[in-house]
Amino acid sequence: MQYFDDLPYTVAVVGAGSGIGKTTAELIGSMGVSVGCLDKNAEAAEDTAQAIEAAGGKACSYAMEVTDPASAKSALDHVEDILGNISGLVNCAGITGKTAVLGADVDLDDFDQVHDINVKGALIVSQAVLPSMLARGYGRVLHVASISGKEGNSGMLAYSTSKAGLIGMVKVLGKDYAESGVTINAIAPAVVRTPMVDVLPEETVTYMTDKIPMKRCCELSEVAQLIAWTISPACSFNTGYVFDMTGGRATY
């Protein structure tokens, strides 16, 4: 079956300029979805939108800062003005912060910045999109969490705790709006080869891949396929749920 049988269908992708966000935006654009490409990097967001349109899809772009409620609202309003009501939102925005740092040595300013973007930013984006979805009685919201939020990664206290917080938020939001027609879910990938991962120390990446029974990184295309389903009408009886994507590392 097709994920998106009832078109037009508009999805806003936060963090569409690179990595998981870019791959997801281009995939769902190829499925006939109209895609709002949002990113702090306006040029990168526009590049993704142009790639979607060059392949025959429909897209727009806008610069967005996830930690600023006014910026989030302005970006989503822009998408709706150009592409119509937003039926789905994918939030891929996130940073790792400093890594390979033991808990006693964690820099508190770095800790705050990671939580501002990964947790507070996710809440801001959710609050910006939920009112219109709730008013229409339909919506799909998907946040990209991490296996580190379920199991913790040594040397990544700020990142791991932020993703644990994001997972907790998704579980609460899913229950809050379970009867509304709006679903809120997350995915928790293991290590994926993205620009964010490429800048990590190699020992950090090895630490993570050694824990994966399949002994490899997750592919961007694999993550995008799961996201596409979770933000489609087909994903109708899952909410407040965290989808595992870890090559067998976590089976819960």
mmCIF file of N, CA and C in Angstrom, residues 23-35 51-53 55-58:
data_model
loop_
_atom_site.group_PDB
_atom_site.id
_atom_site.type_symbol
_atom_site.label_atom_id
_atom_site.label_comp_id
_atom_site.label_asym_id
_atom_site.label_seq_id
_atom_site.Cartn_x
_atom_site.Cartn_y
_atom_site.Cartn_z
ATOM 1 N N THR A 23 17.129 13.508 4.250
ATOM 2 C CA THR A 23 16.770 12.244 3.608
ATOM 3 C C THR A 23 15.272 11.986 3.712
ATOM 4 N N THR A 24 14.688 12.276 4.874
ATOM 5 C CA THR A 24 13.247 12.090 5.053
ATOM 6 C C THR A 24 12.453 13.025 4.166
ATOM 7 N N ALA A 25 12.853 14.292 4.129
ATOM 8 C CA ALA A 25 12.145 15.269 3.307
ATOM 9 C C ALA A 25 12.134 14.854 1.841
ATOM 10 N N GLU A 26 13.279 14.402 1.340
ATOM 11 C CA GLU A 26 13.360 14.010 -0.066
ATOM 12 C C GLU A 26 12.568 12.733 -0.330
ATOM 13 N N LEU A 27 12.563 11.809 0.633
ATOM 14 C CA LEU A 27 11.803 10.577 0.447
ATOM 15 C C LEU A 27 10.304 10.855 0.386
ATOM 16 N N ILE A 28 9.779 11.583 1.372
ATOM 17 C CA ILE A 28 8.330 11.813 1.370
ATOM 18 C C ILE A 28 7.927 12.740 0.232
ATOM 19 N N GLY A 29 8.851 13.606 -0.187
ATOM 20 C CA GLY A 29 8.572 14.433 -1.360
ATOM 21 C C GLY A 29 8.380 13.573 -2.595
ATOM 22 N N SER A 30 9.143 12.488 -2.699
ATOM 23 C CA SER A 30 9.013 11.575 -3.836
ATOM 24 C C SER A 30 7.722 10.767 -3.771
ATOM 25 N N MET A 31 7.091 10.740 -2.589
ATOM 26 C CA MET A 31 5.830 10.017 -2.411
ATOM 27 C C MET A 31 4.613 10.905 -2.678
ATOM 28 N N GLY A 32 4.856 12.146 -3.086
ATOM 29 C CA GLY A 32 3.756 13.046 -3.391
ATOM 30 C C GLY A 32 3.398 14.000 -2.280
ATOM 31 N N VAL A 33 4.109 13.927 -1.161
ATOM 32 C CA VAL A 33 3.851 14.829 -0.036
ATOM 33 C C VAL A 33 4.441 16.203 -0.322
ATOM 34 N N SER A 34 3.709 17.249 0.033
ATOM 35 C CA SER A 34 4.241 18.609 -0.027
ATOM 36 C C SER A 34 5.069 18.834 1.234
ATOM 37 N N VAL A 35 6.311 19.296 1.073
ATOM 38 C CA VAL A 35 7.242 19.321 2.193
ATOM 39 C C VAL A 35 7.711 20.736 2.520
ATOM 40 N N ALA A 51 15.887 20.369 -4.311
ATOM 41 C CA ALA A 51 16.089 18.976 -4.742
ATOM 42 C C ALA A 51 14.748 18.262 -4.879
ATOM 43 N N ILE A 52 13.828 18.526 -3.959
ATOM 44 C CA ILE A 52 12.494 17.923 -4.030
ATOM 45 C C ILE A 52 11.756 18.401 -5.274
ATOM 46 N N GLU A 53 11.813 19.697 -5.534
ATOM 47 C CA GLU A 53 11.109 20.249 -6.692
ATOM 48 C C GLU A 53 11.771 19.801 -8.004
ATOM 49 N N ALA A 55 12.966 17.007 -8.540
ATOM 50 C CA ALA A 55 12.540 15.621 -8.763
ATOM 51 C C ALA A 55 11.039 15.526 -9.039
ATOM 52 N N GLY A 56 10.380 16.687 -9.176
ATOM 53 C CA GLY A 56 8.959 16.700 -9.513
ATOM 54 C C GLY A 56 8.027 16.885 -8.339
ATOM 55 N N GLY A 57 8.572 17.127 -7.151
ATOM 56 C CA GLY A 57 7.742 17.306 -5.964
ATOM 57 C C GLY A 57 7.415 18.768 -5.699
ATOM 58 N N LYS A 58 6.779 18.995 -4.547
ATOM 59 C CA LYS A 58 6.377 20.344 -4.160
ATOM 60 C C LYS A 58 6.951 20.634 -2.785
#
